[in-house]
């Protein structure tokens, strides 16, 4: 199961640890959802998701402070005895001494942020959704072409890295070469990234490893990119029928999400970089509502209709 260390969350979200005496090195977050324990503070513990990060906003804080001390001790003891990874207080709100004391006794870290509650919740959920998303690794090259994430796949040695290098020379950006980590961040979105060990490197047979960031500058790389199109390279087979119109969209599937896919046959003389560029632009044009294949089909149909009408008039 994917997980994120609490220490990493503190670093990323710039949180202040109000209980530094506690050892948080082994605490991990395993789900992207968070919880605002307003009902629990009021005494309702049915369906309490204790394993989530607990977020305290201004409303929960003022209610907690308004409770009599006996009630505070009862509620705090019950909440903090659960297996909670951490409490986060927003808007620089600080818990009272009783809450802090019971939290330390139960080894529950207390964190604090300057951010407003809604803004912090949106940011932490978005970040955790990416970090904890289902992930697979596939063999290929991921390039950002005109803002479209194009995943180039195919057998080893077919020319994926060479095509990516030419695309980089033409001003596009490399995300990863050889190994692509794909995360499903939603039912519609797949995000690709590079393993830390091979980030910004590209392998060229006969030359070796090339550091794209050092050679072409920071504008030639990016860390992550949504996957909008898959281009599958394959050796040219003269016996095989290839799609020449593109009226019917083909798809491939990763982690249950469908992605538009083109099978591109490779033979000497074909400029792979230009083909990838054209495929990316064409895909972007389709998303904007224009399909060249359908436009050609419409023109042919209109031409046939006019000819039929002219024959009937004669």
PDB file of C-alpha atoms in Angstrom:
ATOM      1  CA  UNK A   1       0.000   0.000   0.000  1.00  0.00           C
ATOM      2  CA  UNK A   2       1.286   3.464  -0.901  1.00  0.00           C
ATOM      3  CA  UNK A   3       2.096   5.747   2.000  1.00  0.00           C
ATOM      4  CA  UNK A   4       3.612   9.137   2.780  1.00  0.00           C
ATOM      5  CA  UNK A   5       5.669   9.844   5.888  1.00  0.00           C
ATOM      6  CA  UNK A   6       4.290  12.511   8.199  1.00  0.00           C
ATOM      7  CA  UNK A   7       7.717  14.153   8.138  1.00  0.00           C
ATOM      8  CA  UNK A   8       7.383  14.606   4.372  1.00  0.00           C
ATOM      9  CA  UNK A   9       3.965  16.238   4.808  1.00  0.00           C
ATOM     10  CA  UNK A  10       5.355  18.635   7.426  1.00  0.00           C
ATOM     11  CA  UNK A  11       8.180  19.579   5.071  1.00  0.00           C
ATOM     12  CA  UNK A  12       5.981  19.960   1.988  1.00  0.00           C
ATOM     13  CA  UNK A  13       3.158  21.897   3.674  1.00  0.00           C
ATOM     14  CA  UNK A  14       5.517  23.958   5.865  1.00  0.00           C
ATOM     15  CA  UNK A  15       3.797  22.889   9.081  1.00  0.00           C
ATOM     16  CA  UNK A  16       5.000  23.732  12.580  1.00  0.00           C
ATOM     17  CA  UNK A  17       5.328  20.796  14.959  1.00  0.00           C
ATOM     18  CA  UNK A  18       3.894  21.763  18.368  1.00  0.00           C
ATOM     19  CA  UNK A  19       4.895  18.427  19.934  1.00  0.00           C
ATOM     20  CA  UNK A  20       8.600  18.046  19.025  1.00  0.00           C
ATOM     21  CA  UNK A  21       9.113  15.644  21.932  1.00  0.00           C
ATOM     22  CA  UNK A  22       7.163  12.928  20.087  1.00  0.00           C
ATOM     23  CA  UNK A  23       8.870  10.570  17.624  1.00  0.00           C
ATOM     24  CA  UNK A  24       7.053  10.939  14.314  1.00  0.00           C
ATOM     25  CA  UNK A  25       9.584   9.122  12.109  1.00  0.00           C
ATOM     26  CA  UNK A  26       7.423   5.998  11.835  1.00  0.00           C
ATOM     27  CA  UNK A  27       4.049   7.705  11.279  1.00  0.00           C
ATOM     28  CA  UNK A  28       2.708   7.296   7.752  1.00  0.00           C
ATOM     29  CA  UNK A  29      -0.410   8.497   5.950  1.00  0.00           C
ATOM     30  CA  UNK A  30      -2.048   5.850   3.772  1.00  0.00           C
ATOM     31  CA  UNK A  31      -5.125   7.630   2.401  1.00  0.00           C
ATOM     32  CA  UNK A  32      -5.640  11.051   0.790  1.00  0.00           C
ATOM     33  CA  UNK A  33      -8.876  11.876   2.617  1.00  0.00           C
ATOM     34  CA  UNK A  34      -8.901  14.131   5.664  1.00  0.00           C
ATOM     35  CA  UNK A  35     -11.399  14.614   8.479  1.00  0.00           C
ATOM     36  CA  UNK A  36     -12.717  17.645  10.352  1.00  0.00           C
ATOM     37  CA  UNK A  37     -13.771  16.141  13.717  1.00  0.00           C
ATOM     38  CA  UNK A  38     -16.604  18.572  14.455  1.00  0.00           C
ATOM     39  CA  UNK A  39     -19.105  15.796  15.276  1.00  0.00           C
ATOM     40  CA  UNK A  40     -16.536  13.963  17.379  1.00  0.00           C
ATOM     41  CA  UNK A  41     -15.861  17.109  19.422  1.00  0.00           C
ATOM     42  CA  UNK A  42     -19.631  17.255  19.982  1.00  0.00           C
ATOM     43  CA  UNK A  43     -19.568  13.650  21.225  1.00  0.00           C
ATOM     44  CA  UNK A  44     -20.714  11.641  18.159  1.00  0.00           C
ATOM     45  CA  UNK A  45     -18.176   8.917  17.323  1.00  0.00           C
ATOM     46  CA  UNK A  46     -20.112   6.671  14.934  1.00  0.00           C
ATOM     47  CA  UNK A  47     -18.233   6.217  11.624  1.00  0.00           C
ATOM     48  CA  UNK A  48     -15.266   8.216  12.926  1.00  0.00           C
ATOM     49  CA  UNK A  49     -12.372   7.923  10.444  1.00  0.00           C
ATOM     50  CA  UNK A  50      -9.558   8.055  12.968  1.00  0.00           C
ATOM     51  CA  UNK A  51      -6.837   6.948  10.520  1.00  0.00           C
ATOM     52  CA  UNK A  52      -7.128  10.182   8.527  1.00  0.00           C
ATOM     53  CA  UNK A  53      -5.377  13.470   9.193  1.00  0.00           C
ATOM     54  CA  UNK A  54      -7.610  15.463  11.566  1.00  0.00           C
ATOM     55  CA  UNK A  55      -8.036  19.135  10.621  1.00  0.00           C
ATOM     56  CA  UNK A  56      -9.146  21.703  13.183  1.00  0.00           C
ATOM     57  CA  UNK A  57     -10.575  24.950  11.820  1.00  0.00           C
ATOM     58  CA  UNK A  58     -11.848  28.095  13.521  1.00  0.00           C
ATOM     59  CA  UNK A  59     -15.347  26.694  14.170  1.00  0.00           C
ATOM     60  CA  UNK A  60     -14.115  23.474  15.801  1.00  0.00           C
ATOM     61  CA  UNK A  61     -11.517  25.419  17.792  1.00  0.00           C
ATOM     62  CA  UNK A  62     -13.974  27.955  19.238  1.00  0.00           C
ATOM     63  CA  UNK A  63     -16.415  25.178  20.151  1.00  0.00           C
ATOM     64  CA  UNK A  64     -13.665  23.201  21.889  1.00  0.00           C
ATOM     65  CA  UNK A  65     -12.611  26.280  23.850  1.00  0.00           C
ATOM     66  CA  UNK A  66     -16.220  26.947  24.925  1.00  0.00           C
ATOM     67  CA  UNK A  67     -16.616  23.546  26.601  1.00  0.00           C
ATOM     68  CA  UNK A  68     -16.327  23.187  30.388  1.00  0.00           C
ATOM     69  CA  UNK A  69     -13.011  21.703  31.494  1.00  0.00           C
ATOM     70  CA  UNK A  70     -14.580  18.419  32.602  1.00  0.00           C
ATOM     71  CA  UNK A  71     -16.234  17.973  29.208  1.00  0.00           C
ATOM     72  CA  UNK A  72     -13.000  18.930  27.423  1.00  0.00           C
ATOM     73  CA  UNK A  73     -11.089  16.269  29.330  1.00  0.00           C
ATOM     74  CA  UNK A  74     -13.727  13.645  28.521  1.00  0.00           C
ATOM     75  CA  UNK A  75     -13.884  14.469  24.789  1.00  0.00           C
ATOM     76  CA  UNK A  76     -10.131  14.962  24.318  1.00  0.00           C
ATOM     77  CA  UNK A  77      -9.351  11.676  26.072  1.00  0.00           C
ATOM     78  CA  UNK A  78     -11.797   9.790  23.871  1.00  0.00           C
ATOM     79  CA  UNK A  79     -10.636  11.372  20.590  1.00  0.00           C
ATOM     80  CA  UNK A  80      -6.911  11.202  21.274  1.00  0.00           C
ATOM     81  CA  UNK A  81      -7.061   7.582  22.443  1.00  0.00           C
ATOM     82  CA  UNK A  82      -7.903   6.610  18.850  1.00  0.00           C
ATOM     83  CA  UNK A  83      -5.150   5.663  16.396  1.00  0.00           C
ATOM     84  CA  UNK A  84      -4.844   9.158  14.877  1.00  0.00           C
ATOM     85  CA  UNK A  85      -1.777  10.016  12.725  1.00  0.00           C
ATOM     86  CA  UNK A  86      -1.837  13.746  13.586  1.00  0.00           C
ATOM     87  CA  UNK A  87      -3.941  16.822  14.335  1.00  0.00           C
ATOM     88  CA  UNK A  88      -3.439  19.954  12.222  1.00  0.00           C
ATOM     89  CA  UNK A  89      -4.611  23.303  13.591  1.00  0.00           C
ATOM     90  CA  UNK A  90      -5.213  25.931  10.899  1.00  0.00           C
ATOM     91  CA  UNK A  91      -5.037  29.758  11.033  1.00  0.00           C
ATOM     92  CA  UNK A  92      -2.181  29.605  13.601  1.00  0.00           C
ATOM     93  CA  UNK A  93      -4.625  28.423  16.238  1.00  0.00           C
ATOM     94  CA  UNK A  94      -2.965  26.663  19.189  1.00  0.00           C
ATOM     95  CA  UNK A  95      -4.611  24.020  21.371  1.00  0.00           C
ATOM     96  CA  UNK A  96      -4.885  24.594  25.104  1.00  0.00           C
ATOM     97  CA  UNK A  97      -2.616  22.882  27.631  1.00  0.00           C
ATOM     98  CA  UNK A  98      -5.120  20.117  28.389  1.00  0.00           C
ATOM     99  CA  UNK A  99      -5.396  19.046  24.726  1.00  0.00           C
ATOM    100  CA  UNK A 100      -1.607  19.138  24.319  1.00  0.00           C
ATOM    101  CA  UNK A 101      -1.055  17.135  27.498  1.00  0.00           C
ATOM    102  CA  UNK A 102      -3.495  14.359  26.505  1.00  0.00           C
ATOM    103  CA  UNK A 103      -2.119  14.307  22.936  1.00  0.00           C
ATOM    104  CA  UNK A 104       1.434  13.779  24.189  1.00  0.00           C
ATOM    105  CA  UNK A 105       0.259  11.024  26.554  1.00  0.00           C
ATOM    106  CA  UNK A 106      -1.322   9.233  23.557  1.00  0.00           C
ATOM    107  CA  UNK A 107       1.583   9.953  21.155  1.00  0.00           C
ATOM    108  CA  UNK A 108      -0.574  12.012  18.785  1.00  0.00           C
ATOM    109  CA  UNK A 109       1.437  14.792  17.062  1.00  0.00           C
ATOM    110  CA  UNK A 110      -0.039  18.300  16.931  1.00  0.00           C
ATOM    111  CA  UNK A 111       0.836  20.422  13.895  1.00  0.00           C
ATOM    112  CA  UNK A 112      -0.015  23.996  12.990  1.00  0.00           C
ATOM    113  CA  UNK A 113      -0.326  25.975   9.750  1.00  0.00           C
ATOM    114  CA  UNK A 114      -0.844  29.647   8.974  1.00  0.00           C
ATOM    115  CA  UNK A 115      -3.164  28.826   6.075  1.00  0.00           C
ATOM    116  CA  UNK A 116      -6.931  29.147   6.113  1.00  0.00           C
ATOM    117  CA  UNK A 117      -8.747  25.863   6.699  1.00  0.00           C
ATOM    118  CA  UNK A 118     -10.360  25.509   3.252  1.00  0.00           C
ATOM    119  CA  UNK A 119      -7.157  26.454   1.425  1.00  0.00           C
ATOM    120  CA  UNK A 120      -5.077  23.993   3.449  1.00  0.00           C
ATOM    121  CA  UNK A 121      -7.615  21.189   2.996  1.00  0.00           C
ATOM    122  CA  UNK A 122      -7.695  21.688  -0.789  1.00  0.00           C
ATOM    123  CA  UNK A 123      -3.898  21.705  -0.995  1.00  0.00           C
ATOM    124  CA  UNK A 124      -3.266  18.660   1.206  1.00  0.00           C
ATOM    125  CA  UNK A 125      -5.983  16.584  -0.500  1.00  0.00           C
ATOM    126  CA  UNK A 126      -4.665  17.442  -3.966  1.00  0.00           C
ATOM    127  CA  UNK A 127      -1.070  16.614  -2.974  1.00  0.00           C
ATOM    128  CA  UNK A 128      -1.969  13.377  -1.189  1.00  0.00           C
ATOM    129  CA  UNK A 129      -4.158  12.287  -4.107  1.00  0.00           C
ATOM    130  CA  UNK A 130      -1.087  12.404  -6.336  1.00  0.00           C
ATOM    131  CA  UNK A 131       1.310  10.802  -3.856  1.00  0.00           C
ATOM    132  CA  UNK A 132      -1.071   8.003  -2.824  1.00  0.00           C
ATOM    133  CA  UNK A 133      -2.636   7.339  -6.230  1.00  0.00           C
ATOM    134  CA  UNK A 134      -2.465   3.798  -7.694  1.00  0.00           C
ATOM    135  CA  UNK A 135       0.807   3.564  -9.592  1.00  0.00           C
ATOM    136  CA  UNK A 136       2.338   1.352 -12.277  1.00  0.00           C
ATOM    137  CA  UNK A 137       5.597   1.556 -14.190  1.00  0.00           C
ATOM    138  CA  UNK A 138       5.673   1.120 -17.972  1.00  0.00           C
ATOM    139  CA  UNK A 139       8.466   1.078 -20.542  1.00  0.00           C
ATOM    140  CA  UNK A 140       8.391   4.177 -22.711  1.00  0.00           C
ATOM    141  CA  UNK A 141       9.165   7.872 -23.072  1.00  0.00           C
ATOM    142  CA  UNK A 142       6.923  10.694 -21.851  1.00  0.00           C
ATOM    143  CA  UNK A 143       7.225  14.086 -23.548  1.00  0.00           C
ATOM    144  CA  UNK A 144       5.299  17.340 -23.219  1.00  0.00           C
ATOM    145  CA  UNK A 145       4.446  18.405 -26.785  1.00  0.00           C
ATOM    146  CA  UNK A 146       2.588  21.734 -27.050  1.00  0.00           C
ATOM    147  CA  UNK A 147       1.130  21.095 -23.593  1.00  0.00           C
ATOM    148  CA  UNK A 148      -0.085  17.580 -24.469  1.00  0.00           C
ATOM    149  CA  UNK A 149       1.455  14.687 -22.570  1.00  0.00           C
ATOM    150  CA  UNK A 150       2.520  12.127 -25.203  1.00  0.00           C
ATOM    151  CA  UNK A 151       3.603   8.680 -24.037  1.00  0.00           C
ATOM    152  CA  UNK A 152       5.756   7.000 -26.710  1.00  0.00           C
ATOM    153  CA  UNK A 153       5.912   3.221 -26.360  1.00  0.00           C
ATOM    154  CA  UNK A 154       7.305   0.373 -28.443  1.00  0.00           C
ATOM    155  CA  UNK A 155       9.882  -2.385 -28.412  1.00  0.00           C
ATOM    156  CA  UNK A 156      13.357  -1.712 -27.076  1.00  0.00           C
ATOM    157  CA  UNK A 157      15.629  -0.123 -29.700  1.00  0.00           C
ATOM    158  CA  UNK A 158      12.831   1.020 -32.026  1.00  0.00           C
ATOM    159  CA  UNK A 159      13.769   4.703 -31.668  1.00  0.00           C
ATOM    160  CA  UNK A 160      11.738   6.141 -28.780  1.00  0.00           C
ATOM    161  CA  UNK A 161      14.650   7.968 -27.152  1.00  0.00           C
ATOM    162  CA  UNK A 162      15.908   9.320 -30.483  1.00  0.00           C
ATOM    163  CA  UNK A 163      12.447  10.702 -31.240  1.00  0.00           C
ATOM    164  CA  UNK A 164      12.345  12.297 -27.785  1.00  0.00           C
ATOM    165  CA  UNK A 165      15.765  13.901 -28.311  1.00  0.00           C
ATOM    166  CA  UNK A 166      14.629  15.433 -31.597  1.00  0.00           C
ATOM    167  CA  UNK A 167      11.473  16.729 -29.906  1.00  0.00           C
ATOM    168  CA  UNK A 168      13.602  18.314 -27.164  1.00  0.00           C
ATOM    169  CA  UNK A 169      15.735  20.002 -29.848  1.00  0.00           C
ATOM    170  CA  UNK A 170      12.510  21.373 -31.334  1.00  0.00           C
ATOM    171  CA  UNK A 171      11.589  23.041 -28.026  1.00  0.00           C
ATOM    172  CA  UNK A 172       9.441  20.409 -26.309  1.00  0.00           C
ATOM    173  CA  UNK A 173      10.052  19.043 -22.815  1.00  0.00           C
ATOM    174  CA  UNK A 174      11.131  15.642 -21.540  1.00  0.00           C
ATOM    175  CA  UNK A 175       9.379  14.148 -18.531  1.00  0.00           C
ATOM    176  CA  UNK A 176      11.023  10.725 -18.420  1.00  0.00           C
ATOM    177  CA  UNK A 177      12.884   8.238 -20.591  1.00  0.00           C
ATOM    178  CA  UNK A 178      12.821   4.425 -20.409  1.00  0.00           C
ATOM    179  CA  UNK A 179      10.654   4.061 -17.267  1.00  0.00           C
ATOM    180  CA  UNK A 180       7.394   5.988 -16.805  1.00  0.00           C
ATOM    181  CA  UNK A 181       5.625   5.926 -13.457  1.00  0.00           C
ATOM    182  CA  UNK A 182       1.883   6.358 -14.117  1.00  0.00           C
ATOM    183  CA  UNK A 183      -0.433   7.443 -11.317  1.00  0.00           C
ATOM    184  CA  UNK A 184      -4.215   7.468 -11.481  1.00  0.00           C
ATOM    185  CA  UNK A 185      -5.124  10.701  -9.703  1.00  0.00           C
ATOM    186  CA  UNK A 186      -8.791  10.572 -10.789  1.00  0.00           C
ATOM    187  CA  UNK A 187     -11.130   8.581 -13.025  1.00  0.00           C
ATOM    188  CA  UNK A 188     -10.197  10.912 -15.897  1.00  0.00           C
ATOM    189  CA  UNK A 189      -6.573  11.796 -15.245  1.00  0.00           C
ATOM    190  CA  UNK A 190      -3.327   9.864 -15.437  1.00  0.00           C
ATOM    191  CA  UNK A 191      -0.107  11.612 -14.406  1.00  0.00           C
ATOM    192  CA  UNK A 192       3.304  10.412 -15.528  1.00  0.00           C
ATOM    193  CA  UNK A 193       6.622  11.072 -13.802  1.00  0.00           C
ATOM    194  CA  UNK A 194      10.187   9.801 -13.726  1.00  0.00           C
ATOM    195  CA  UNK A 195      11.759   7.556 -11.101  1.00  0.00           C
ATOM    196  CA  UNK A 196      14.082   9.693  -8.969  1.00  0.00           C
ATOM    197  CA  UNK A 197      17.146   7.743 -10.074  1.00  0.00           C
ATOM    198  CA  UNK A 198      16.663   8.392 -13.840  1.00  0.00           C
ATOM    199  CA  UNK A 199      15.070  11.864 -13.702  1.00  0.00           C
ATOM    200  CA  UNK A 200      16.195  14.100 -16.615  1.00  0.00           C
ATOM    201  CA  UNK A 201      18.447  11.361 -18.066  1.00  0.00           C
ATOM    202  CA  UNK A 202      18.025   9.887 -21.540  1.00  0.00           C
ATOM    203  CA  UNK A 203      19.784   6.844 -23.022  1.00  0.00           C
ATOM    204  CA  UNK A 204      21.046   6.947 -26.590  1.00  0.00           C
ATOM    205  CA  UNK A 205      22.498   3.780 -28.050  1.00  0.00           C
ATOM    206  CA  UNK A 206      26.062   4.347 -29.209  1.00  0.00           C
ATOM    207  CA  UNK A 207      26.451   7.490 -27.068  1.00  0.00           C
ATOM    208  CA  UNK A 208      25.289   6.468 -23.625  1.00  0.00           C
ATOM    209  CA  UNK A 209      23.551   8.453 -20.901  1.00  0.00           C
ATOM    210  CA  UNK A 210      22.774  12.103 -21.607  1.00  0.00           C
ATOM    211  CA  UNK A 211      21.683  14.642 -18.970  1.00  0.00           C
ATOM    212  CA  UNK A 212      18.985  16.606 -20.799  1.00  0.00           C
ATOM    213  CA  UNK A 213      18.658  19.265 -18.103  1.00  0.00           C
ATOM    214  CA  UNK A 214      22.394  20.045 -18.167  1.00  0.00           C
ATOM    215  CA  UNK A 215      22.671  19.984 -21.977  1.00  0.00           C
ATOM    216  CA  UNK A 216      19.518  21.865 -22.978  1.00  0.00           C
ATOM    217  CA  UNK A 217      18.610  23.792 -19.823  1.00  0.00           C
ATOM    218  CA  UNK A 218      15.765  23.677 -17.303  1.00  0.00           C
ATOM    219  CA  UNK A 219      13.233  24.692 -19.959  1.00  0.00           C
ATOM    220  CA  UNK A 220      13.718  21.313 -21.673  1.00  0.00           C
ATOM    221  CA  UNK A 221      12.424  19.167 -18.779  1.00  0.00           C
ATOM    222  CA  UNK A 222       9.493  18.921 -16.393  1.00  0.00           C
ATOM    223  CA  UNK A 223       8.796  16.663 -13.420  1.00  0.00           C
ATOM    224  CA  UNK A 224       5.230  15.512 -14.108  1.00  0.00           C
ATOM    225  CA  UNK A 225       2.730  15.608 -16.965  1.00  0.00           C
ATOM    226  CA  UNK A 226      -0.781  14.331 -17.562  1.00  0.00           C
ATOM    227  CA  UNK A 227      -0.911  11.561 -20.174  1.00  0.00           C
ATOM    228  CA  UNK A 228      -3.227  12.700 -22.973  1.00  0.00           C
ATOM    229  CA  UNK A 229      -2.070  10.549 -25.904  1.00  0.00           C
ATOM    230  CA  UNK A 230      -0.193   7.288 -26.449  1.00  0.00           C
ATOM    231  CA  UNK A 231       1.896   6.740 -29.579  1.00  0.00           C
ATOM    232  CA  UNK A 232       2.854   3.115 -30.067  1.00  0.00           C
ATOM    233  CA  UNK A 233       5.805   2.642 -32.452  1.00  0.00           C
ATOM    234  CA  UNK A 234       6.080  -0.631 -34.382  1.00  0.00           C
ATOM    235  CA  UNK A 235       8.088  -2.017 -37.287  1.00  0.00           C
ATOM    236  CA  UNK A 236       6.493  -1.488 -40.685  1.00  0.00           C
ATOM    237  CA  UNK A 237       4.604  -4.576 -41.865  1.00  0.00           C
ATOM    238  CA  UNK A 238       3.627  -4.396 -45.511  1.00  0.00           C
ATOM    239  CA  UNK A 239       1.066  -7.135 -44.959  1.00  0.00           C
ATOM    240  CA  UNK A 240      -0.764  -5.103 -42.309  1.00  0.00           C
ATOM    241  CA  UNK A 241      -3.537  -2.589 -42.991  1.00  0.00           C
ATOM    242  CA  UNK A 242      -2.917   0.725 -41.267  1.00  0.00           C
ATOM    243  CA  UNK A 243      -5.549   3.340 -40.489  1.00  0.00           C
ATOM    244  CA  UNK A 244      -5.278   6.142 -43.066  1.00  0.00           C
ATOM    245  CA  UNK A 245      -8.322   8.229 -42.117  1.00  0.00           C
ATOM    246  CA  UNK A 246      -8.644   8.127 -38.349  1.00  0.00           C
ATOM    247  CA  UNK A 247     -12.441   8.171 -38.282  1.00  0.00           C
ATOM    248  CA  UNK A 248     -12.531   5.730 -35.370  1.00  0.00           C
ATOM    249  CA  UNK A 249     -10.499   6.601 -32.284  1.00  0.00           C
ATOM    250  CA  UNK A 250      -8.401   3.808 -30.804  1.00  0.00           C
ATOM    251  CA  UNK A 251      -7.724   3.594 -27.078  1.00  0.00           C
ATOM    252  CA  UNK A 252      -5.391   1.859 -24.687  1.00  0.00           C
ATOM    253  CA  UNK A 253      -5.971   1.412 -20.970  1.00  0.00           C
ATOM    254  CA  UNK A 254      -3.847   2.107 -17.907  1.00  0.00           C
ATOM    255  CA  UNK A 255      -5.175   1.560 -14.369  1.00  0.00           C
ATOM    256  CA  UNK A 256      -8.722   1.465 -15.739  1.00  0.00           C
ATOM    257  CA  UNK A 257      -8.456   4.827 -17.550  1.00  0.00           C
ATOM    258  CA  UNK A 258      -8.758   4.942 -21.339  1.00  0.00           C
ATOM    259  CA  UNK A 259      -6.248   7.026 -23.316  1.00  0.00           C
ATOM    260  CA  UNK A 260      -6.347   7.778 -27.056  1.00  0.00           C
ATOM    261  CA  UNK A 261      -3.732   5.720 -28.898  1.00  0.00           C
ATOM    262  CA  UNK A 262      -2.089   5.807 -32.346  1.00  0.00           C
ATOM    263  CA  UNK A 263      -0.098   2.919 -33.837  1.00  0.00           C
ATOM    264  CA  UNK A 264       2.716   4.432 -35.933  1.00  0.00           C
ATOM    265  CA  UNK A 265       4.614   2.130 -38.325  1.00  0.00           C
ATOM    266  CA  UNK A 266       8.353   2.822 -38.545  1.00  0.00           C
ATOM    267  CA  UNK A 267      10.379   2.677 -41.748  1.00  0.00           C
ATOM    268  CA  UNK A 268      13.482   4.542 -43.030  1.00  0.00           C
ATOM    269  CA  UNK A 269      12.760   8.131 -44.012  1.00  0.00           C
ATOM    270  CA  UNK A 270       9.879   8.786 -41.614  1.00  0.00           C
ATOM    271  CA  UNK A 271      10.481  11.778 -39.330  1.00  0.00           C
ATOM    272  CA  UNK A 272       9.229  10.562 -35.966  1.00  0.00           C
ATOM    273  CA  UNK A 273       9.462  13.955 -34.261  1.00  0.00           C
ATOM    274  CA  UNK A 274       7.251  15.649 -36.856  1.00  0.00           C
ATOM    275  CA  UNK A 275       4.766  12.763 -36.731  1.00  0.00           C
ATOM    276  CA  UNK A 276       4.581  12.999 -32.907  1.00  0.00           C
ATOM    277  CA  UNK A 277       4.119  16.764 -33.116  1.00  0.00           C
ATOM    278  CA  UNK A 278       1.344  16.387 -35.682  1.00  0.00           C
ATOM    279  CA  UNK A 279      -0.384  13.703 -33.607  1.00  0.00           C
ATOM    280  CA  UNK A 280      -0.265  15.931 -30.509  1.00  0.00           C
ATOM    281  CA  UNK A 281      -1.637  18.957 -32.361  1.00  0.00           C
ATOM    282  CA  UNK A 282      -4.349  16.856 -34.012  1.00  0.00           C
ATOM    283  CA  UNK A 283      -5.352  15.397 -30.641  1.00  0.00           C
ATOM    284  CA  UNK A 284      -5.510  18.875 -29.144  1.00  0.00           C
ATOM    285  CA  UNK A 285      -7.635  20.043 -32.068  1.00  0.00           C
ATOM    286  CA  UNK A 286     -10.056  17.150 -31.489  1.00  0.00           C
ATOM    287  CA  UNK A 287     -10.423  18.164 -27.838  1.00  0.00           C
ATOM    288  CA  UNK A 288     -11.276  21.670 -29.036  1.00  0.00           C
ATOM    289  CA  UNK A 289     -14.077  20.282 -31.220  1.00  0.00           C
ATOM    290  CA  UNK A 290     -12.531  19.925 -34.687  1.00  0.00           C
ATOM    291  CA  UNK A 291     -11.901  16.517 -36.275  1.00  0.00           C
ATOM    292  CA  UNK A 292     -10.187  16.609 -39.689  1.00  0.00           C
ATOM    293  CA  UNK A 293     -11.269  13.065 -40.591  1.00  0.00           C
ATOM    294  CA  UNK A 294     -14.912  13.863 -39.853  1.00  0.00           C
ATOM    295  CA  UNK A 295     -14.619  17.100 -41.838  1.00  0.00           C
ATOM    296  CA  UNK A 296     -13.301  15.157 -44.842  1.00  0.00           C
ATOM    297  CA  UNK A 297     -16.130  12.641 -44.462  1.00  0.00           C
ATOM    298  CA  UNK A 298     -18.660  15.489 -44.346  1.00  0.00           C
ATOM    299  CA  UNK A 299     -17.236  17.031 -47.531  1.00  0.00           C
ATOM    300  CA  UNK A 300     -17.350  13.701 -49.348  1.00  0.00           C
ATOM    301  CA  UNK A 301     -20.961  13.170 -48.283  1.00  0.00           C
ATOM    302  CA  UNK A 302     -21.939  16.666 -49.443  1.00  0.00           C
ATOM    303  CA  UNK A 303     -20.176  16.106 -52.762  1.00  0.00           C
ATOM    304  CA  UNK A 304     -22.031  12.825 -53.308  1.00  0.00           C
ATOM    305  CA  UNK A 305     -25.330  14.465 -52.352  1.00  0.00           C
ATOM    306  CA  UNK A 306     -24.785  17.336 -54.812  1.00  0.00           C
ATOM    307  CA  UNK A 307     -23.888  14.901 -57.574  1.00  0.00           C
ATOM    308  CA  UNK A 308     -27.025  12.851 -56.862  1.00  0.00           C
ATOM    309  CA  UNK A 309     -29.174  15.981 -56.990  1.00  0.00           C
ATOM    310  CA  UNK A 310     -27.559  17.068 -60.289  1.00  0.00           C
ATOM    311  CA  UNK A 311     -28.232  13.625 -61.800  1.00  0.00           C
ATOM    312  CA  UNK A 312     -31.867  13.815 -60.709  1.00  0.00           C
ATOM    313  CA  UNK A 313     -32.242  17.279 -62.266  1.00  0.00           C
ATOM    314  CA  UNK A 314     -30.858  15.963 -65.563  1.00  0.00           C
TER     315      UNK A 314
END
